[in-house]
C-alpha positions as MATLAB code, in Angstrom:
seq = 'MDIRKVATVFGGTGFVGRYVVARLARDGYVVRVASRRPDRAAGMRLFGDVGQVVPLYASVLEERSSVAAIEGSDLVVNLVGILAPGRHAGFTAVHVDAAARVARLCASAGVGALVHMSAIGADPDGVSDYSRSKGRGEVEVQRHMAEAVIVRPSIIFGAEDHFTNMFAAMARYLPVMPVYGGMTRFQPVHVADVAEAIRRIARGLGRGAGVVEGSSAEDIFAGSIFELGGPRVWRMQDMVRWIMRAAGHPRRVFAVPPWLARIQASCLEHLPGRMLTRDQLSMLYVDNVVAPGMRGLAHLGISPLSLEIAAPQYLARFRSA';
ca = [
     162.804  109.099  249.807;
     165.410  109.152  252.571;
     167.936  106.360  251.950;
     167.888  105.618  255.688;
     164.400  104.153  255.510;
     164.601  100.388  256.016;
     162.350   97.702  254.551;
     162.453   94.041  255.567;
     161.090   91.542  253.046;
     160.469   88.053  254.413;
     160.572   85.564  251.559;
     162.491   88.092  249.491;
     164.374   85.428  247.522;
     161.159   83.913  246.172;
     159.311   84.448  242.894;
     157.412   87.565  243.999;
     160.084   88.665  246.456;
     162.710   89.446  243.845;
     160.355   91.887  242.114;
     159.331   93.513  245.383;
     162.939   93.957  246.536;
     163.917   95.553  243.218;
     161.108   98.104  243.430;
     161.712   99.006  247.059;
     165.426   99.498  246.344;
     164.493  101.749  243.448;
     162.417  103.823  245.874;
     165.454  104.337  248.070;
     164.872  101.836  250.866;
     167.701   99.898  252.449;
     166.196   96.458  251.863;
     166.825   93.529  254.178;
     166.177   90.336  252.216;
     165.174   87.996  255.037;
     165.386   84.333  254.119;
     166.478   80.936  255.406;
     168.808   80.851  252.381;
     170.463   84.286  252.215;
     173.005   82.905  249.722;
     170.225   82.912  247.138;
     169.993   86.690  247.497;
     173.641   87.363  246.628;
     172.845   88.468  243.084;
     170.098   90.757  244.346;
     172.707   93.152  245.716;
     172.855   94.524  242.167;
     169.290   95.840  242.552;
     170.638   98.849  244.474;
     173.733  100.799  245.424;
     176.537   99.291  247.462;
     175.125   98.121  250.792;
     171.537   98.992  249.902;
     170.250   95.423  249.460;
     171.279   93.319  252.456;
     170.734   89.528  252.442;
     170.373   88.142  255.950;
     169.345   84.924  257.623;
     165.909   85.092  259.196;
     163.098   82.577  259.428;
     159.509   83.520  260.169;
     159.374   80.241  262.098;
     161.918   81.536  264.606;
     161.369   84.289  267.148;
     164.968   85.418  267.596;
     165.929   85.807  263.933;
     162.593   87.472  263.141;
     163.155   90.026  265.914;
     166.596   90.879  264.520;
     165.258   91.257  260.972;
     162.356   93.505  261.982;
     164.142   95.748  264.479;
     164.576   99.267  263.099;
     162.409   98.678  260.010;
     160.016  101.279  258.648;
     158.272   98.742  256.408;
     157.882   94.960  256.626;
     156.555   92.794  253.790;
     155.701   89.160  254.547;
     155.584   87.067  251.369;
     156.199   83.665  252.941;
     153.780   80.924  251.942;
     153.643   77.258  250.917;
     151.351   75.297  248.600;
     151.768   72.001  250.432;
     153.044   71.000  253.882;
     156.773   70.327  253.945;
     159.089   68.224  256.069;
     159.863   71.083  258.432;
     156.582   73.016  258.617;
     152.927   72.752  257.721;
     150.190   75.218  256.835;
     149.484   76.221  260.445;
     153.131   76.911  261.242;
     153.735   79.025  258.112;
     150.406   80.677  257.335;
     149.036   81.149  260.859;
     151.730   81.054  263.540;
     154.430   82.774  261.464;
     152.015   85.426  260.166;
     150.977   86.152  263.759;
     154.632   86.301  264.852;
     155.603   88.843  262.193;
     152.576   91.054  262.920;
     153.121   90.874  266.677;
     156.807   91.748  266.389;
     156.037   94.600  263.984;
     153.542   96.054  266.425;
     155.915   95.785  269.385;
     158.821   97.272  267.365;
     156.745  100.235  266.203;
     157.008   99.378  262.508;
     155.066  101.952  260.531;
     153.730   99.672  257.792;
     153.150   95.933  257.333;
     152.038   94.354  254.059;
     150.981   90.712  254.373;
     150.634   88.433  251.335;
     147.601   86.156  251.490;
     145.564   84.683  248.620;
     142.145   85.012  247.011;
     139.887   82.486  248.686;
     141.463   82.884  252.125;
     138.744   81.968  254.615;
     138.912   80.428  258.107;
     135.979   78.250  256.996;
     137.318   77.535  253.492;
     137.171   74.292  251.522;
     140.848   73.383  251.913;
     143.521   73.362  254.600;
     145.405   75.926  252.500;
     142.538   78.428  252.295;
     141.596   77.922  255.946;
     145.171   78.511  257.115;
     145.447   81.624  254.941;
     142.189   82.917  256.391;
     143.266   82.221  259.972;
     146.566   83.937  259.226;
     144.732   87.071  258.128;
     142.746   87.065  261.363;
     145.966   86.821  263.383;
     147.645   89.624  261.435;
     144.672   91.931  261.949;
     144.478   90.991  265.633;
     148.092   91.932  266.314;
     148.342   94.894  263.917;
     145.004   96.285  262.827;
     146.569   98.764  260.396;
     148.348   96.031  258.402;
     147.457   95.825  254.703;
     146.580   92.398  253.285;
     147.157   91.584  249.623;
     145.330   88.651  248.014;
     146.442   87.779  244.466;
     144.888   85.244  242.115;
     147.294   82.915  240.276;
     150.546   84.811  239.699;
     152.320   84.323  236.386;
     155.668   85.474  235.059;
     158.880   84.257  233.487;
     159.903   82.286  236.602;
     156.481   80.944  237.612;
     155.627   77.296  238.269;
     152.240   77.491  236.560;
     152.482   78.521  232.909;
     155.978   77.046  232.634;
     154.806   73.694  233.993;
     152.048   73.311  231.399;
     154.327   74.521  228.600;
     156.996   71.979  229.587;
     154.518   69.122  229.913;
     153.016   69.900  226.498;
     156.338   69.106  224.839;
     156.025   65.443  225.819;
     152.372   64.622  226.502;
     150.019   63.859  223.600;
     147.015   64.814  225.774;
     147.019   67.336  228.623;
     145.092   66.335  231.764;
     143.299   69.272  233.405;
     141.730   69.363  236.854;
     138.864   71.747  237.556;
     138.582   72.648  233.889;
     135.557   74.909  234.341;
     136.906   76.743  237.385;
     137.518   80.464  236.829;
     140.861   82.158  237.467;
     142.097   85.713  237.026;
     145.881   85.401  236.462;
     147.896   88.452  237.493;
     151.440   89.277  236.399;
     154.128   89.196  239.082;
     155.278   92.712  238.179;
     151.776   94.057  238.863;
     151.670   92.345  242.260;
     155.060   93.826  243.158;
     154.023   97.267  241.927;
     150.854   97.085  244.026;
     152.932   96.369  247.140;
     155.278   99.203  246.216;
     152.453  101.714  245.826;
     150.852  100.641  249.089;
     154.220  101.080  250.814;
     154.811  104.477  249.210;
     151.364  105.694  250.216;
     151.750  104.562  253.806;
     155.300  105.852  253.973;
     154.675  109.406  252.811;
     151.340  109.927  254.583;
     149.381  110.647  251.400;
     146.893  108.348  249.723;
     145.965  107.691  246.135;
     142.827  109.785  246.314;
     143.667  113.497  246.470;
     142.781  115.085  249.777;
     142.694  111.823  251.721;
     145.278  110.524  254.159;
     147.088  107.224  253.713;
     145.465  105.996  256.901;
     142.005  106.617  255.444;
     142.774  104.618  252.309;
     145.239  101.874  253.163;
     145.385  101.094  256.872;
     143.607   97.814  257.604;
     142.683   97.381  253.948;
     142.448   94.177  251.925;
     143.358   94.272  248.229;
     142.433   91.477  245.814;
     144.680   91.441  242.758;
     143.645   89.951  239.440;
     144.524   90.471  235.803;
     142.325   92.017  233.116;
     140.689   88.746  232.045;
     138.875   85.892  233.782;
     139.736   82.478  232.301;
     138.326   78.998  232.613;
     141.149   76.669  233.582;
     140.838   74.501  230.461;
     140.837   77.554  228.164;
     143.884   78.977  229.916;
     145.785   75.691  229.569;
     144.906   75.469  225.868;
     146.201   79.001  225.325;
     149.444   78.303  227.218;
     150.134   75.235  225.071;
     149.515   77.148  221.847;
     151.778   79.986  223.007;
     154.483   77.432  223.749;
     154.136   75.976  220.258;
     152.720   72.623  221.371;
     148.913   72.601  221.058;
     147.431   69.469  222.573;
     144.021   68.027  223.287;
     142.738   68.671  226.787;
     141.369   65.837  228.914;
     139.107   67.032  231.728;
     139.903   64.591  234.526;
     136.690   63.431  236.287;
     136.605   64.381  239.973;
     136.546   60.752  241.149;
     139.647   59.916  239.122;
     141.338   63.146  240.182;
     140.929   62.206  243.847;
     142.529   58.801  243.262;
     145.442   60.371  241.401;
     145.958   63.051  244.049;
     145.960   60.486  246.840;
     148.925   58.832  245.106;
     150.788   61.895  243.816;
     150.768   63.660  247.183;
     153.097   60.990  248.563;
     155.703   61.397  245.810;
     158.670   63.814  245.982;
     157.654   67.276  244.844;
     153.954   66.679  245.604;
     152.783   67.521  242.087;
     149.153   67.276  243.207;
     147.584   66.849  246.633;
     143.982   66.311  247.645;
     144.051   69.684  249.363;
     145.199   71.411  246.161;
     142.521   69.513  244.269;
     139.870   70.996  246.557;
     141.100   74.488  245.673;
     141.052   73.757  241.938;
     137.266   73.381  242.004;
     136.646   76.803  243.603;
     136.632   80.006  241.507;
     139.682   82.191  242.129;
     138.653   85.668  240.970;
     138.465   89.134  242.502;
     135.242   89.530  244.474;
     132.869   92.342  243.458;
     133.503   95.567  245.350;
     136.970   94.629  246.565;
     139.854   97.073  246.241;
     142.307   96.028  243.584;
     144.861   97.166  241.040;
     142.589   99.869  239.620;
     142.362  101.512  243.049;
     146.161  101.795  242.992;
     146.221  103.224  239.475;
     147.697  100.068  237.902;
     146.634   98.822  234.472;
     147.387   95.087  234.665;
     149.348   93.167  232.063;
     147.382   90.438  230.342;
     148.483   86.838  229.977;
     148.234   87.202  226.192;
     150.679   90.126  226.119;
     153.261   89.086  228.714;
     153.500   85.286  228.562;
     154.441   84.667  224.885;
     157.784   86.418  225.458;
     159.008   83.779  227.893;
     156.972   80.779  226.672;
     158.739   81.051  223.308;
     161.674   79.122  224.777;
     159.537   75.976  224.774;
     159.023   76.079  221.021;
     160.835   73.609  218.785;
     164.053   74.888  217.267;
];
């Protein structure tokens, strides 16, 4: 690939972003790591040659900095998302308005490819503010740039995640592990597989050839939605039990009754860090698996890593000496 091709990754300093930036640099892109904290991307310069990975200040909440980050790009990847409203921005600002801004600016700048990160369960009429905002964001992206590709992962796990590591850490100190939505189904997907999916979508769109021989990239990818899940569907309580065993701290699981969970969430959502909110609780009682017939990792030729294979390597650090 021509080294002069430019990719802009919004949210590039985040959990998924670091993996995406590394793969795009490997494919020869000059990668702009667009973030409100470009200092956090300093070490990412090592992902490529000198000057190939470029940290820069840009916020999807701001028009001017977004314009500067997108201008001259061949590919834009928007990974920005939040799990709970923050002090500076809520779900609508980040998942709807910012998604629309990036898509609109990409269309006006003539960007050849846009990959937008959403989530399984995104629905304008969903059960939670999170899922509704994600769904409305998808509508806005498609309205401004119909050829944009939307990627919806299930729970993403990996060495730096806040999911498996949280339960492993808690198991070291709690005699009983509380679990919310214990019977809800999830399809955890490894962060490297999510990043590789974005890479293959970008490569297909960039070179004008699709995965299926004899078909154009436009026929296969443009305007597509991919749902990404791992090789196994888990019940939440079974997944938590496995994580604790892998971390060397098996504990009994307590399925928190919904009425008690709502009381707890109404208190915890006001504490720093927002460990659990009522909106998140609503999501925990809705299955989060790839829908039948949706395009996914298999369509991109990716054999996903399983939780059982990948997680023990990094959960071992939680074991007793």
